[in-house]
């Protein structure tokens, strides 16, 4: 149909509207942000003798929203400079700008009358063929479109983002009867490929999919807590990661969301349903009292939890007083923790007779049945429902996947024995001998039960599943730390799968083998994986153990091998593309920097953070970051050498970590030519395409060149800056020890300014400094603290 979205407009500059505008800006789409004209002056505007006609007053709401984007945590913008893509305005003076927009998104107050008024304005000023959508969380999309033009209706739908728009993956798309199928198809593809979302088509029902089931599940859990006298802390201690839910579990989640927001969503369903379902969505009395008191959660300073100094207290729902936080004590919990994976843990616990098992059964069974009863009403199939809950609420597994995990037949029999109603379609499935909602073949491909038979799971070809490839026996070779996998089109992929993807000798050996195999038989190599994080660094526990045993020969051997492997990656005759995502720290960043190119997920947090554990980078990271700052100039100027030295020193000494892939580009950890994938599920595919394009362009390994260094002049400048920080109390004596070693490496040692040295010379300096610091008692204390506490020690 030739659709495209080059410009957008967002109407409504609240947290959600400005967040959507920021997400569009992060992608590089210019967006106009409009809001109403204020009807009174602020004290500041009065003091400046402004009038209601002044442009800064008339555009105040959208301009203030833009300022807040720079201060909000977590940050809505992937880089502060993206703010320039957003143009503020108002709904009186700037409606003509809507004519330039290819997509207009309404994000105003959740009142049908207000929304219909806004859409009448949009209909008058939009250009024919532009897409219009509402970000409503529950108002009927069909009713919003009543009275609008035919072209408006053909291009209208609901696009429900979850807050914060940058970070939460789910995008529910809700068409109306008149929505052009081509428009729906385009928006689904655009949502996934460009916006980077997990897109689910929902039906025009109260709160759509995720909020309908998620709110129901939260209220069922609250009622179970009250009826069987669990504490808030007890519930949260078993409804989080133990069963594959976020760390915030139940009540911490409600505090983060805000009781005001949650109550609005719950009441929206309450007003539109009947019978027993209506009873569930009626807020308990103690929550109503919390709302009256303004105890709405984190933004109010108290909700279900209250922070008192460093101590976190929990609410007693009966007395509405705060006391010591509690945890549910049940022998079954420890037994369940021994199981591998959230599904196995839940299965081990849910059928136990203890209080934990009783709680989990009584909160899980109703949600499974509710989801099954709503299939066909809120979404066409179970895959859409499962994906909505995983992408919108952060569940590891959707309700039907969980039902499979605990046994569909076994759970159904217990439900029936307890007098619960099993949907007819589930009974029909079981009567036909089908005892799972999903089936998986030998190649790892899934099918889901739909309309009496199993239907192939829907997916995007850009989502390459490494787990499925490995089941298809596409592993070339592997060891305990990594595997080399054929991902098709003569491209190989090196996957780390050690604990936390940490780099040890097993991973290093596989890097060497992977490059050798690629040079012989493949067009190029991707270094990537689909774990929780790309790589959080070297195997710190192993390094500490060897250091405490005074086995420095072994540490020296590992560092040499790591450096050699990184040089092999850099000078490979075939292109090597690193595909980082999530935490890409220390050695993880060192793996990326020498690659021919990087294809990073938008949410990539890169940093050479070794100073936090008393060390400096040991795998060539100092050298590679310095070369990035030199920008590959054949004859860099004196100023360029000085700037590169000081920037590299500052970044590593302060253990700076990027807040996004775009921020990593601003820090020179990514080059302008490196790619950024908005959709993390497409990262491996995008990296593979980058390999193929480099090969098609006739890739040649870079030539080895000498590196100009700042020498003694640079060392003195860096030490002077650090000494001032030490005297001001910003860094400790041991920080100063680390800084001196780092400055020696980056400056190139005791050499005249501008001396050109071999890369290997800098690697030797780096290795010697690393070994020296490993032997320091205070560095070992930092390593120990990081391993035990998970955070840096200041000593």
PDB file of C-alpha atoms in Angstrom, residues 216-349:
ATOM      1  CA  UNK A 216      -7.901  -9.498  37.616  1.00  0.00           C
ATOM      2  CA  UNK A 217      -4.865 -11.483  38.789  1.00  0.00           C
ATOM      3  CA  UNK A 218      -3.713  -8.725  41.143  1.00  0.00           C
ATOM      4  CA  UNK A 219      -7.165  -8.370  42.714  1.00  0.00           C
ATOM      5  CA  UNK A 220      -7.542 -12.145  43.099  1.00  0.00           C
ATOM      6  CA  UNK A 221      -4.201 -12.159  44.931  1.00  0.00           C
ATOM      7  CA  UNK A 222      -5.288  -9.282  47.210  1.00  0.00           C
ATOM      8  CA  UNK A 223      -8.481 -11.160  48.112  1.00  0.00           C
ATOM      9  CA  UNK A 224      -6.553 -14.370  48.807  1.00  0.00           C
ATOM     10  CA  UNK A 225      -4.244 -12.408  51.100  1.00  0.00           C
ATOM     11  CA  UNK A 226      -7.178 -10.987  53.048  1.00  0.00           C
ATOM     12  CA  UNK A 227      -9.205 -14.206  53.264  1.00  0.00           C
ATOM     13  CA  UNK A 228      -6.333 -16.429  54.421  1.00  0.00           C
ATOM     14  CA  UNK A 229      -4.494 -13.777  56.429  1.00  0.00           C
ATOM     15  CA  UNK A 230      -1.203 -13.566  54.552  1.00  0.00           C
ATOM     16  CA  UNK A 231       0.894 -10.434  54.996  1.00  0.00           C
ATOM     17  CA  UNK A 232       1.859  -8.169  52.128  1.00  0.00           C
ATOM     18  CA  UNK A 233       5.504  -9.192  52.489  1.00  0.00           C
ATOM     19  CA  UNK A 234       4.613 -12.890  52.554  1.00  0.00           C
ATOM     20  CA  UNK A 235       2.705 -12.578  49.286  1.00  0.00           C
ATOM     21  CA  UNK A 236       5.518 -10.672  47.571  1.00  0.00           C
ATOM     22  CA  UNK A 237       8.145 -13.168  48.758  1.00  0.00           C
ATOM     23  CA  UNK A 238       6.601 -15.945  46.637  1.00  0.00           C
ATOM     24  CA  UNK A 239       4.912 -14.074  43.744  1.00  0.00           C
ATOM     25  CA  UNK A 240       8.066 -12.657  42.158  1.00  0.00           C
ATOM     26  CA  UNK A 241      11.047 -14.340  40.444  1.00  0.00           C
ATOM     27  CA  UNK A 242      10.282 -17.646  42.187  1.00  0.00           C
ATOM     28  CA  UNK A 243       7.343 -18.159  39.814  1.00  0.00           C
ATOM     29  CA  UNK A 244       8.693 -16.199  36.855  1.00  0.00           C
ATOM     30  CA  UNK A 245       7.282 -12.776  37.697  1.00  0.00           C
ATOM     31  CA  UNK A 246       9.212  -9.483  38.075  1.00  0.00           C
ATOM     32  CA  UNK A 247      11.121  -8.724  41.300  1.00  0.00           C
ATOM     33  CA  UNK A 248       8.402  -6.237  42.200  1.00  0.00           C
ATOM     34  CA  UNK A 249       6.025  -9.223  42.615  1.00  0.00           C
ATOM     35  CA  UNK A 250       2.465  -8.130  43.540  1.00  0.00           C
ATOM     36  CA  UNK A 251       2.350  -5.199  45.941  1.00  0.00           C
ATOM     37  CA  UNK A 252       5.620  -3.572  44.969  1.00  0.00           C
ATOM     38  CA  UNK A 253       4.276  -3.595  41.398  1.00  0.00           C
ATOM     39  CA  UNK A 254       1.134  -1.816  42.563  1.00  0.00           C
ATOM     40  CA  UNK A 255       3.273   0.786  44.364  1.00  0.00           C
ATOM     41  CA  UNK A 256       5.274   1.410  41.184  1.00  0.00           C
ATOM     42  CA  UNK A 257       2.191   1.595  38.953  1.00  0.00           C
ATOM     43  CA  UNK A 258       0.353   3.778  41.458  1.00  0.00           C
ATOM     44  CA  UNK A 259      -2.915   2.937  43.175  1.00  0.00           C
ATOM     45  CA  UNK A 260      -4.579   5.868  41.387  1.00  0.00           C
ATOM     46  CA  UNK A 261      -3.770   4.360  37.987  1.00  0.00           C
ATOM     47  CA  UNK A 262      -4.596   0.828  39.106  1.00  0.00           C
ATOM     48  CA  UNK A 263      -7.940   1.857  40.589  1.00  0.00           C
ATOM     49  CA  UNK A 264      -8.897   3.634  37.363  1.00  0.00           C
ATOM     50  CA  UNK A 265      -8.202   0.481  35.323  1.00  0.00           C
ATOM     51  CA  UNK A 266     -10.079  -1.742  37.794  1.00  0.00           C
ATOM     52  CA  UNK A 267     -13.121   0.557  37.888  1.00  0.00           C
ATOM     53  CA  UNK A 268     -13.213   0.704  34.098  1.00  0.00           C
ATOM     54  CA  UNK A 269     -13.797  -3.060  33.979  1.00  0.00           C
ATOM     55  CA  UNK A 270     -16.111  -2.992  37.015  1.00  0.00           C
ATOM     56  CA  UNK A 271     -18.450  -0.592  35.235  1.00  0.00           C
ATOM     57  CA  UNK A 272     -18.658  -2.745  32.090  1.00  0.00           C
ATOM     58  CA  UNK A 273     -19.016  -6.331  33.336  1.00  0.00           C
ATOM     59  CA  UNK A 274     -21.600  -8.262  35.348  1.00  0.00           C
ATOM     60  CA  UNK A 275     -21.951 -10.988  37.972  1.00  0.00           C
ATOM     61  CA  UNK A 276     -19.005 -12.638  39.728  1.00  0.00           C
ATOM     62  CA  UNK A 277     -16.527 -10.876  37.455  1.00  0.00           C
ATOM     63  CA  UNK A 278     -17.893  -7.537  38.643  1.00  0.00           C
ATOM     64  CA  UNK A 279     -17.353  -8.593  42.275  1.00  0.00           C
ATOM     65  CA  UNK A 280     -13.676  -9.308  41.644  1.00  0.00           C
ATOM     66  CA  UNK A 281     -13.086  -5.865  40.126  1.00  0.00           C
ATOM     67  CA  UNK A 282     -14.590  -4.051  43.123  1.00  0.00           C
ATOM     68  CA  UNK A 283     -11.701  -2.568  45.094  1.00  0.00           C
ATOM     69  CA  UNK A 284     -11.323  -3.871  48.671  1.00  0.00           C
ATOM     70  CA  UNK A 285     -12.227  -1.401  51.409  1.00  0.00           C
ATOM     71  CA  UNK A 286      -8.658  -0.988  52.674  1.00  0.00           C
ATOM     72  CA  UNK A 287      -7.498   0.058  49.188  1.00  0.00           C
ATOM     73  CA  UNK A 288     -10.280   2.651  49.029  1.00  0.00           C
ATOM     74  CA  UNK A 289      -9.052   3.992  52.378  1.00  0.00           C
ATOM     75  CA  UNK A 290      -5.476   4.126  51.044  1.00  0.00           C
ATOM     76  CA  UNK A 291      -6.726   6.158  48.070  1.00  0.00           C
ATOM     77  CA  UNK A 292      -8.534   8.562  50.423  1.00  0.00           C
ATOM     78  CA  UNK A 293      -5.311   9.052  52.411  1.00  0.00           C
ATOM     79  CA  UNK A 294      -3.254   9.579  49.253  1.00  0.00           C
ATOM     80  CA  UNK A 295      -1.140   6.474  49.939  1.00  0.00           C
ATOM     81  CA  UNK A 296      -0.950   5.667  46.251  1.00  0.00           C
ATOM     82  CA  UNK A 297       2.554   4.227  46.076  1.00  0.00           C
ATOM     83  CA  UNK A 298       6.092   5.252  45.189  1.00  0.00           C
ATOM     84  CA  UNK A 299       5.236   8.684  43.805  1.00  0.00           C
ATOM     85  CA  UNK A 300       3.507   9.568  47.099  1.00  0.00           C
ATOM     86  CA  UNK A 301       6.272   8.163  49.301  1.00  0.00           C
ATOM     87  CA  UNK A 302       4.092   5.408  50.678  1.00  0.00           C
ATOM     88  CA  UNK A 303       1.640   2.761  49.601  1.00  0.00           C
ATOM     89  CA  UNK A 304       1.821  -0.913  50.418  1.00  0.00           C
ATOM     90  CA  UNK A 305       5.394  -0.173  51.461  1.00  0.00           C
ATOM     91  CA  UNK A 306       7.003   2.795  53.157  1.00  0.00           C
ATOM     92  CA  UNK A 307      10.693   3.569  53.355  1.00  0.00           C
ATOM     93  CA  UNK A 308      11.888   4.681  56.792  1.00  0.00           C
ATOM     94  CA  UNK A 309      15.525   5.664  56.370  1.00  0.00           C
ATOM     95  CA  UNK A 310      17.177   2.535  54.958  1.00  0.00           C
ATOM     96  CA  UNK A 311      14.468   0.256  56.337  1.00  0.00           C
ATOM     97  CA  UNK A 312      11.474  -0.727  54.191  1.00  0.00           C
ATOM     98  CA  UNK A 313       8.248  -1.267  56.132  1.00  0.00           C
ATOM     99  CA  UNK A 314       5.096  -3.035  54.950  1.00  0.00           C
ATOM    100  CA  UNK A 315       1.469  -2.060  55.446  1.00  0.00           C
ATOM    101  CA  UNK A 316      -0.916  -4.014  57.637  1.00  0.00           C
ATOM    102  CA  UNK A 317      -4.162  -3.920  55.590  1.00  0.00           C
ATOM    103  CA  UNK A 318      -6.304  -4.322  58.719  1.00  0.00           C
ATOM    104  CA  UNK A 319      -4.835  -1.571  60.910  1.00  0.00           C
ATOM    105  CA  UNK A 320      -3.341   0.533  58.090  1.00  0.00           C
ATOM    106  CA  UNK A 321      -0.115   0.839  60.081  1.00  0.00           C
ATOM    107  CA  UNK A 322       3.398   0.011  58.917  1.00  0.00           C
ATOM    108  CA  UNK A 323       5.633  -2.641  60.426  1.00  0.00           C
ATOM    109  CA  UNK A 324       8.625  -4.846  59.753  1.00  0.00           C
ATOM    110  CA  UNK A 325       8.710  -6.515  56.353  1.00  0.00           C
ATOM    111  CA  UNK A 326       7.942 -10.244  56.407  1.00  0.00           C
ATOM    112  CA  UNK A 327       8.604 -13.303  54.275  1.00  0.00           C
ATOM    113  CA  UNK A 328       6.561 -16.478  53.934  1.00  0.00           C
ATOM    114  CA  UNK A 329       8.274 -19.389  55.662  1.00  0.00           C
ATOM    115  CA  UNK A 330       7.416 -22.753  54.184  1.00  0.00           C
ATOM    116  CA  UNK A 331       9.691 -25.818  53.732  1.00  0.00           C
ATOM    117  CA  UNK A 332       8.261 -26.234  50.244  1.00  0.00           C
ATOM    118  CA  UNK A 333       9.760 -22.932  49.121  1.00  0.00           C
ATOM    119  CA  UNK A 334      13.323 -24.133  49.645  1.00  0.00           C
ATOM    120  CA  UNK A 335      12.513 -27.406  47.859  1.00  0.00           C
ATOM    121  CA  UNK A 336      11.035 -25.480  44.933  1.00  0.00           C
ATOM    122  CA  UNK A 337      14.111 -23.270  44.686  1.00  0.00           C
ATOM    123  CA  UNK A 338      16.179 -26.351  43.895  1.00  0.00           C
ATOM    124  CA  UNK A 339      14.226 -26.814  40.665  1.00  0.00           C
ATOM    125  CA  UNK A 340      15.554 -25.314  37.442  1.00  0.00           C
ATOM    126  CA  UNK A 341      13.376 -22.662  35.828  1.00  0.00           C
ATOM    127  CA  UNK A 342      10.236 -20.820  36.917  1.00  0.00           C
ATOM    128  CA  UNK A 343       7.874 -23.427  35.422  1.00  0.00           C
ATOM    129  CA  UNK A 344       9.462 -26.249  37.386  1.00  0.00           C
ATOM    130  CA  UNK A 345       9.530 -24.184  40.585  1.00  0.00           C
ATOM    131  CA  UNK A 346       5.826 -23.347  40.278  1.00  0.00           C
ATOM    132  CA  UNK A 347       4.919 -26.967  39.526  1.00  0.00           C
ATOM    133  CA  UNK A 348       6.894 -28.168  42.545  1.00  0.00           C
ATOM    134  CA  UNK A 349       5.194 -25.688  44.867  1.00  0.00           C
TER     135      UNK A 349
END
